[in-house]
PDB file of C-alpha atoms in Angstrom:
ATOM      1  CA  GLY J   1      -6.651 -10.500  13.503  1.00  0.00           C
ATOM      2  CA  ALA J   2      -7.064  -7.167  11.695  1.00  0.00           C
ATOM      3  CA  VAL J   3      -8.368  -8.540   8.423  1.00  0.00           C
ATOM      4  CA  VAL J   4      -9.732  -6.404   5.611  1.00  0.00           C
ATOM      5  CA  SER J   5     -11.869  -8.132   3.026  1.00  0.00           C
ATOM      6  CA  GLN J   6     -12.261  -6.575  -0.419  1.00  0.00           C
ATOM      7  CA  HIS J   7     -14.791  -7.694  -2.977  1.00  0.00           C
ATOM      8  CA  PRO J   8     -14.892  -8.396  -5.868  1.00  0.00           C
ATOM      9  CA  SER J   9     -11.337  -9.437  -6.666  1.00  0.00           C
ATOM     10  CA  ARG J  10     -11.900  -9.035 -10.395  1.00  0.00           C
ATOM     11  CA  VAL J  11     -14.577  -7.286 -12.398  1.00  0.00           C
ATOM     12  CA  ILE J  12     -15.064  -6.606 -16.082  1.00  0.00           C
ATOM     13  CA  CYS J  13     -17.641  -4.032 -17.048  1.00  0.00           C
ATOM     14  CA  LYS J  14     -18.786  -2.242 -20.158  1.00  0.00           C
ATOM     15  CA  SER J  15     -17.881   1.352 -20.777  1.00  0.00           C
ATOM     16  CA  GLY J  16     -20.503   3.697 -19.340  1.00  0.00           C
ATOM     17  CA  THR J  17     -21.654   1.417 -16.552  1.00  0.00           C
ATOM     18  CA  SER J  18     -20.951   1.743 -12.824  1.00  0.00           C
ATOM     19  CA  VAL J  19     -19.060  -0.646 -10.606  1.00  0.00           C
ATOM     20  CA  LYS J  20     -19.128  -0.906  -6.820  1.00  0.00           C
ATOM     21  CA  ILE J  21     -16.188  -2.218  -4.800  1.00  0.00           C
ATOM     22  CA  GLU J  22     -16.647  -3.175  -1.149  1.00  0.00           C
ATOM     23  CA  CYS J  23     -14.109  -3.037   1.630  1.00  0.00           C
ATOM     24  CA  ARG J  24     -14.949  -4.612   4.977  1.00  0.00           C
ATOM     25  CA  SER J  25     -13.026  -4.770   8.217  1.00  0.00           C
ATOM     26  CA  LEU J  26     -13.818  -8.229   9.536  1.00  0.00           C
ATOM     27  CA  ASP J  27     -12.615  -8.174  13.117  1.00  0.00           C
ATOM     28  CA  PHE J  28     -12.227  -4.541  14.020  1.00  0.00           C
ATOM     29  CA  GLN J  29     -13.988  -1.242  13.598  1.00  0.00           C
ATOM     30  CA  ALA J  30     -12.522   1.198  11.133  1.00  0.00           C
ATOM     31  CA  THR J  31     -13.587   4.808  11.430  1.00  0.00           C
ATOM     32  CA  THR J  32     -11.199   5.602   8.609  1.00  0.00           C
ATOM     33  CA  MET J  33     -10.437   3.642   5.479  1.00  0.00           C
ATOM     34  CA  PHE J  34      -8.229   4.528   2.560  1.00  0.00           C
ATOM     35  CA  TRP J  35      -8.626   3.893  -1.148  1.00  0.00           C
ATOM     36  CA  TYR J  36      -5.618   3.507  -3.412  1.00  0.00           C
ATOM     37  CA  ARG J  37      -5.217   3.032  -7.124  1.00  0.00           C
ATOM     38  CA  GLN J  38      -2.318   1.152  -8.670  1.00  0.00           C
ATOM     39  CA  PHE J  39      -1.376   1.179 -12.334  1.00  0.00           C
ATOM     40  CA  PRO J  40       0.654  -1.717 -13.742  1.00  0.00           C
ATOM     41  CA  LYS J  41       4.217  -1.780 -12.487  1.00  0.00           C
ATOM     42  CA  GLN J  42       3.620   1.381 -10.496  1.00  0.00           C
ATOM     43  CA  SER J  43       3.134   2.430  -6.926  1.00  0.00           C
ATOM     44  CA  LEU J  44      -0.038   2.920  -4.961  1.00  0.00           C
ATOM     45  CA  MET J  45      -1.548   6.354  -5.290  1.00  0.00           C
ATOM     46  CA  LEU J  46      -3.860   7.516  -2.529  1.00  0.00           C
ATOM     47  CA  MET J  47      -7.237   8.441  -3.990  1.00  0.00           C
ATOM     48  CA  ALA J  48      -9.249   9.311  -0.929  1.00  0.00           C
ATOM     49  CA  THR J  49      -9.708   8.922   2.777  1.00  0.00           C
ATOM     50  CA  SER J  50     -13.063   7.516   3.752  1.00  0.00           C
ATOM     51  CA  ASN J  51     -14.516   8.627   7.068  1.00  0.00           C
ATOM     52  CA  GLU J  52     -17.401   6.847   8.750  1.00  0.00           C
ATOM     53  CA  GLY J  53     -20.494   9.000   8.831  1.00  0.00           C
ATOM     54  CA  SER J  54     -19.021  11.901   6.913  1.00  0.00           C
ATOM     55  CA  LYS J  55     -17.821  12.860   3.478  1.00  0.00           C
ATOM     56  CA  ALA J  56     -14.675  11.378   2.080  1.00  0.00           C
ATOM     57  CA  THR J  57     -11.575  13.477   1.613  1.00  0.00           C
ATOM     58  CA  TYR J  58     -10.255  13.243  -1.939  1.00  0.00           C
ATOM     59  CA  GLU J  59      -6.699  13.777  -3.052  1.00  0.00           C
ATOM     60  CA  GLN J  60      -5.948  16.466  -5.559  1.00  0.00           C
ATOM     61  CA  GLY J  61      -6.797  15.423  -9.080  1.00  0.00           C
ATOM     62  CA  VAL J  62      -9.265  12.693  -8.109  1.00  0.00           C
ATOM     63  CA  GLU J  63     -12.764  13.289  -9.442  1.00  0.00           C
ATOM     64  CA  LYS J  64     -15.145  12.959  -6.526  1.00  0.00           C
ATOM     65  CA  ASP J  65     -18.165  12.672  -8.808  1.00  0.00           C
ATOM     66  CA  LYS J  66     -16.603   9.795 -10.651  1.00  0.00           C
ATOM     67  CA  PHE J  67     -15.261   7.893  -7.657  1.00  0.00           C
ATOM     68  CA  LEU J  68     -18.057   7.872  -5.111  1.00  0.00           C
ATOM     69  CA  ILE J  69     -17.101   6.758  -1.645  1.00  0.00           C
ATOM     70  CA  ASN J  70     -19.557   5.769   1.045  1.00  0.00           C
ATOM     71  CA  HIS J  71     -18.581   4.803   4.583  1.00  0.00           C
ATOM     72  CA  ALA J  72     -21.932   4.147   6.186  1.00  0.00           C
ATOM     73  CA  SER J  73     -20.795   1.862   8.973  1.00  0.00           C
ATOM     74  CA  LEU J  74     -17.715   1.198  11.061  1.00  0.00           C
ATOM     75  CA  THR J  75     -16.930  -1.930   9.082  1.00  0.00           C
ATOM     76  CA  LEU J  76     -17.827  -1.089   5.496  1.00  0.00           C
ATOM     77  CA  SER J  77     -16.604   1.394   2.932  1.00  0.00           C
ATOM     78  CA  THR J  78     -17.570   1.273  -0.731  1.00  0.00           C
ATOM     79  CA  LEU J  79     -16.024   2.793  -3.820  1.00  0.00           C
ATOM     80  CA  THR J  80     -18.279   3.215  -6.832  1.00  0.00           C
ATOM     81  CA  VAL J  81     -16.698   3.978 -10.171  1.00  0.00           C
ATOM     82  CA  THR J  82     -19.432   5.759 -12.092  1.00  0.00           C
ATOM     83  CA  SER J  83     -19.717   5.857 -15.871  1.00  0.00           C
ATOM     84  CA  ALA J  84     -16.573   3.817 -16.160  1.00  0.00           C
ATOM     85  CA  HIS J  85     -14.243   4.263 -19.117  1.00  0.00           C
ATOM     86  CA  PRO J  86     -11.286   2.169 -20.269  1.00  0.00           C
ATOM     87  CA  GLU J  87      -8.871   4.612 -18.638  1.00  0.00           C
ATOM     88  CA  ASP J  88     -10.420   3.727 -15.278  1.00  0.00           C
ATOM     89  CA  SER J  89      -9.099   0.200 -15.666  1.00  0.00           C
ATOM     90  CA  SER J  90      -6.725  -0.342 -12.787  1.00  0.00           C
ATOM     91  CA  PHE J  91      -6.057  -2.188  -9.551  1.00  0.00           C
ATOM     92  CA  TYR J  92      -7.915  -0.658  -6.614  1.00  0.00           C
ATOM     93  CA  ILE J  93      -6.870  -1.420  -3.040  1.00  0.00           C
ATOM     94  CA  CYS J  94      -8.465  -0.416   0.234  1.00  0.00           C
ATOM     95  CA  SER J  95      -6.765  -0.121   3.585  1.00  0.00           C
ATOM     96  CA  ALA J  96      -7.675   0.458   7.204  1.00  0.00           C
ATOM     97  CA  GLN J  97      -5.859   1.066  10.433  1.00  0.00           C
ATOM     98  CA  PRO J  98      -7.086  -0.819  13.485  1.00  0.00           C
ATOM     99  CA  THR J  99      -7.408   1.481  16.490  1.00  0.00           C
ATOM    100  CA  GLY J 100      -4.300   1.649  18.625  1.00  0.00           C
ATOM    101  CA  ILE J 101      -2.164  -0.211  16.132  1.00  0.00           C
ATOM    102  CA  TYR J 102       0.388   1.669  14.098  1.00  0.00           C
ATOM    103  CA  GLY J 103       0.039  -0.575  11.135  1.00  0.00           C
ATOM    104  CA  TYR J 104      -2.228  -0.639   8.152  1.00  0.00           C
ATOM    105  CA  THR J 105      -4.097  -3.645   6.872  1.00  0.00           C
ATOM    106  CA  PHE J 106      -4.801  -3.901   3.176  1.00  0.00           C
ATOM    107  CA  GLY J 107      -7.486  -5.647   1.221  1.00  0.00           C
ATOM    108  CA  SER J 108      -6.504  -8.081  -1.501  1.00  0.00           C
ATOM    109  CA  GLY J 109      -7.378  -5.591  -4.213  1.00  0.00           C
ATOM    110  CA  THR J 110      -9.842  -5.384  -7.094  1.00  0.00           C
ATOM    111  CA  ARG J 111      -8.764  -5.646 -10.713  1.00  0.00           C
ATOM    112  CA  LEU J 112     -11.164  -3.492 -12.741  1.00  0.00           C
ATOM    113  CA  THR J 113     -11.220  -3.850 -16.494  1.00  0.00           C
ATOM    114  CA  VAL J 114     -13.484  -1.573 -18.500  1.00  0.00           C
ATOM    115  CA  VAL J 115     -14.160  -2.718 -22.056  1.00  0.00           C
TER     116      VAL J 115
ATOM    117  CA  ALA G   1       5.285  17.275   2.328  1.00  0.00           C
ATOM    118  CA  GLN G   2       6.628  13.859   3.042  1.00  0.00           C
ATOM    119  CA  SER G   3       7.946  11.633   0.296  1.00  0.00           C
ATOM    120  CA  VAL G   4       9.642   8.315  -0.185  1.00  0.00           C
ATOM    121  CA  THR G   5      12.296   7.418  -2.738  1.00  0.00           C
ATOM    122  CA  GLN G   6      13.134   3.834  -3.555  1.00  0.00           C
ATOM    123  CA  LEU G   7      16.470   4.020  -5.260  1.00  0.00           C
ATOM    124  CA  ASP G   8      16.281   0.793  -7.253  1.00  0.00           C
ATOM    125  CA  SER G   9      13.372  -0.107  -9.486  1.00  0.00           C
ATOM    126  CA  GLN G  10      14.642  -3.657 -10.059  1.00  0.00           C
ATOM    127  CA  VAL G  11      17.002  -5.851  -8.078  1.00  0.00           C
ATOM    128  CA  PRO G  12      17.966  -9.231  -9.561  1.00  0.00           C
ATOM    129  CA  VAL G  13      19.776 -11.643  -7.242  1.00  0.00           C
ATOM    130  CA  PHE G  14      20.616 -15.307  -7.053  1.00  0.00           C
ATOM    131  CA  GLU G  15      19.064 -17.604  -4.504  1.00  0.00           C
ATOM    132  CA  GLU G  16      20.816 -17.628  -1.098  1.00  0.00           C
ATOM    133  CA  ALA G  17      22.564 -14.324  -1.825  1.00  0.00           C
ATOM    134  CA  PRO G  18      22.097 -11.321   0.474  1.00  0.00           C
ATOM    135  CA  VAL G  19      19.979  -8.421  -0.678  1.00  0.00           C
ATOM    136  CA  GLU G  20      19.431  -4.795   0.253  1.00  0.00           C
ATOM    137  CA  LEU G  21      16.526  -2.712  -1.005  1.00  0.00           C
ATOM    138  CA  ARG G  22      17.126   0.971  -0.504  1.00  0.00           C
ATOM    139  CA  CYS G  23      14.648   3.545   0.727  1.00  0.00           C
ATOM    140  CA  ASN G  24      15.111   7.205   1.551  1.00  0.00           C
ATOM    141  CA  TYR G  25      12.476   9.515   2.950  1.00  0.00           C
ATOM    142  CA  SER G  26      12.056  13.225   3.333  1.00  0.00           C
ATOM    143  CA  SER G  27      10.290  14.744   6.264  1.00  0.00           C
ATOM    144  CA  SER G  28      10.731  17.661   8.605  1.00  0.00           C
ATOM    145  CA  VAL G  29       9.061  15.856  11.465  1.00  0.00           C
ATOM    146  CA  SER G  30       9.190  12.460  13.074  1.00  0.00           C
ATOM    147  CA  VAL G  31       7.959   9.681  10.896  1.00  0.00           C
ATOM    148  CA  TYR G  32       6.722   6.164  11.009  1.00  0.00           C
ATOM    149  CA  LEU G  33       8.234   3.955   8.306  1.00  0.00           C
ATOM    150  CA  PHE G  34       6.995   0.733   6.792  1.00  0.00           C
ATOM    151  CA  TRP G  35       7.998  -1.950   4.322  1.00  0.00           C
ATOM    152  CA  TYR G  36       5.333  -3.934   2.511  1.00  0.00           C
ATOM    153  CA  VAL G  37       5.523  -6.816   0.056  1.00  0.00           C
ATOM    154  CA  GLN G  38       3.090  -7.382  -2.796  1.00  0.00           C
ATOM    155  CA  TYR G  39       2.723 -10.591  -4.780  1.00  0.00           C
ATOM    156  CA  PRO G  40       1.093 -10.445  -8.235  1.00  0.00           C
ATOM    157  CA  ASN G  41      -2.558  -9.420  -8.195  1.00  0.00           C
ATOM    158  CA  GLN G  42      -2.663  -9.334  -4.429  1.00  0.00           C
ATOM    159  CA  GLY G  43      -2.873  -6.738  -1.701  1.00  0.00           C
ATOM    160  CA  LEU G  44       0.012  -5.656   0.489  1.00  0.00           C
ATOM    161  CA  GLN G  45       1.483  -7.576   3.365  1.00  0.00           C
ATOM    162  CA  LEU G  46       3.356  -5.808   6.137  1.00  0.00           C
ATOM    163  CA  LEU G  47       6.986  -6.911   6.463  1.00  0.00           C
ATOM    164  CA  LEU G  48       8.031  -4.600   9.259  1.00  0.00           C
ATOM    165  CA  LYS G  49       7.618  -1.112  10.662  1.00  0.00           C
ATOM    166  CA  TYR G  50       9.604   1.469  12.559  1.00  0.00           C
ATOM    167  CA  LEU G  51       7.726   3.562  15.090  1.00  0.00           C
ATOM    168  CA  SER G  52      10.367   4.427  17.677  1.00  0.00           C
ATOM    169  CA  GLY G  53      13.049   2.836  19.828  1.00  0.00           C
ATOM    170  CA  SER G  54      15.660   0.485  18.424  1.00  0.00           C
ATOM    171  CA  THR G  55      16.763   1.511  14.967  1.00  0.00           C
ATOM    172  CA  LEU G  56      17.136  -2.094  13.834  1.00  0.00           C
ATOM    173  CA  VAL G  57      13.755  -3.572  13.134  1.00  0.00           C
ATOM    174  CA  LYS G  58      13.154  -7.242  12.487  1.00  0.00           C
ATOM    175  CA  GLY G  59      10.219  -8.377  10.436  1.00  0.00           C
ATOM    176  CA  ILE G  60       8.677 -11.477   8.952  1.00  0.00           C
ATOM    177  CA  ASN G  61      10.302 -13.899   6.531  1.00  0.00           C
ATOM    178  CA  GLY G  62      13.805 -13.073   7.768  1.00  0.00           C
ATOM    179  CA  PHE G  63      13.762  -9.444   6.680  1.00  0.00           C
ATOM    180  CA  GLU G  64      15.123  -6.582   8.723  1.00  0.00           C
ATOM    181  CA  ALA G  65      15.546  -2.850   8.238  1.00  0.00           C
ATOM    182  CA  GLU G  66      17.620  -0.156   9.841  1.00  0.00           C
ATOM    183  CA  PHE G  67      16.343   3.342  10.516  1.00  0.00           C
ATOM    184  CA  ASN G  68      19.049   5.929   9.999  1.00  0.00           C
ATOM    185  CA  LYS G  69      17.859   9.384  10.940  1.00  0.00           C
ATOM    186  CA  SER G  70      20.995  11.224   9.849  1.00  0.00           C
ATOM    187  CA  GLN G  71      20.843   9.641   6.410  1.00  0.00           C
ATOM    188  CA  THR G  72      17.021   9.665   6.310  1.00  0.00           C
ATOM    189  CA  SER G  73      17.106   6.072   5.185  1.00  0.00           C
ATOM    190  CA  PHE G  74      15.248   2.876   5.983  1.00  0.00           C
ATOM    191  CA  HIS G  75      16.917   0.154   3.920  1.00  0.00           C
ATOM    192  CA  LEU G  76      15.513  -3.376   3.879  1.00  0.00           C
ATOM    193  CA  ARG G  77      17.872  -6.350   4.103  1.00  0.00           C
ATOM    194  CA  LYS G  78      17.819 -10.112   4.046  1.00  0.00           C
ATOM    195  CA  PRO G  79      20.978 -12.197   4.483  1.00  0.00           C
ATOM    196  CA  SER G  80      19.859 -15.050   2.238  1.00  0.00           C
ATOM    197  CA  VAL G  81      16.963 -14.827  -0.204  1.00  0.00           C
ATOM    198  CA  HIS G  82      14.717 -17.549  -1.558  1.00  0.00           C
ATOM    199  CA  ILE G  83      12.936 -17.926  -4.858  1.00  0.00           C
ATOM    200  CA  SER G  84       9.708 -17.259  -2.985  1.00  0.00           C
ATOM    201  CA  ASP G  85      10.919 -13.764  -2.061  1.00  0.00           C
ATOM    202  CA  THR G  86      10.379 -12.703  -5.668  1.00  0.00           C
ATOM    203  CA  ALA G  87       7.825  -9.897  -5.395  1.00  0.00           C
ATOM    204  CA  GLU G  88       7.318  -6.145  -5.385  1.00  0.00           C
ATOM    205  CA  TYR G  89       8.499  -4.316  -2.278  1.00  0.00           C
ATOM    206  CA  PHE G  90       7.200  -0.951  -1.177  1.00  0.00           C
ATOM    207  CA  CYS G  91       8.605   1.464   1.351  1.00  0.00           C
ATOM    208  CA  ALA G  92       6.059   3.805   2.931  1.00  0.00           C
ATOM    209  CA  VAL G  93       5.869   6.697   5.354  1.00  0.00           C
ATOM    210  CA  ARG G  94       2.946   7.939   7.337  1.00  0.00           C
ATOM    211  CA  ASN G  95       1.966  11.417   6.209  1.00  0.00           C
ATOM    212  CA  GLN G  96       1.851  14.635   8.165  1.00  0.00           C
ATOM    213  CA  ALA G  97      -1.796  14.314   9.021  1.00  0.00           C
ATOM    214  CA  GLY G  98      -0.966  11.016  10.596  1.00  0.00           C
ATOM    215  CA  THR G  99      -3.451   9.055   8.562  1.00  0.00           C
ATOM    216  CA  ALA G 100      -2.736   7.570   5.145  1.00  0.00           C
ATOM    217  CA  LEU G 101       0.512   6.008   3.998  1.00  0.00           C
ATOM    218  CA  ILE G 102       2.609   7.532   1.247  1.00  0.00           C
ATOM    219  CA  PHE G 103       4.360   4.920  -0.862  1.00  0.00           C
ATOM    220  CA  GLY G 104       7.564   4.801  -2.814  1.00  0.00           C
ATOM    221  CA  LYS G 105       7.486   3.589  -6.413  1.00  0.00           C
ATOM    222  CA  GLY G 106       8.425   0.071  -5.456  1.00  0.00           C
ATOM    223  CA  THR G 107      11.331  -2.268  -6.082  1.00  0.00           C
ATOM    224  CA  THR G 108      10.954  -5.496  -7.988  1.00  0.00           C
ATOM    225  CA  LEU G 109      13.040  -8.209  -6.369  1.00  0.00           C
ATOM    226  CA  SER G 110      13.729 -11.111  -8.723  1.00  0.00           C
ATOM    227  CA  VAL G 111      15.389 -14.152  -7.223  1.00  0.00           C
ATOM    228  CA  SER G 112      16.716 -16.799  -9.593  1.00  0.00           C
ATOM    229  CA  SER G 113      18.413 -20.125  -9.090  1.00  0.00           C
TER     230      SER G 113
END
């Protein structure tokens, strides 16, 4: 149980275009989901906390207009990278915490390459 | 603010040798601590977690960790590693708001024959 599905696993896009990444909780409801970014050989940096039915909470230094987060249902959160540039190339991972369980389930990640 | 320090960026070991991956945390309040493993181009898999109770926590794949409050440490150990244990290991703490995890920088465990 407690599976988080993230899609797509890999995406290549042209500079200036937008890319949407989906994160779904398959067998539980997630009122809160988390989005992380990971650079090569580095740790996961929290970008934002996504809250169902309300605005996301962004960490300091993360551009909210560039990284749009939508959490319209209890099982789906999306991250849209708008007007992507090569420096946005990274590994993006979502996470959720099933209610009542002190553990976090992670998606399999999305490798974004902007060319 | 809470933080996590993983003291070793890389740990090379031979197969069947014991290994310890070190993790220290800083926090002025009670914490929940976690160890995750990440294989290349994949998400994170939970190895074990400390919430309360016994300070020795056993996880999957033969790993265990010991919570030491006086030393603010949560070191990960395995008595005998396999080639398949080669991966990136992350120590994490739950933050003050009690929501997202804060991660250490990771330790690359390389097991060779």
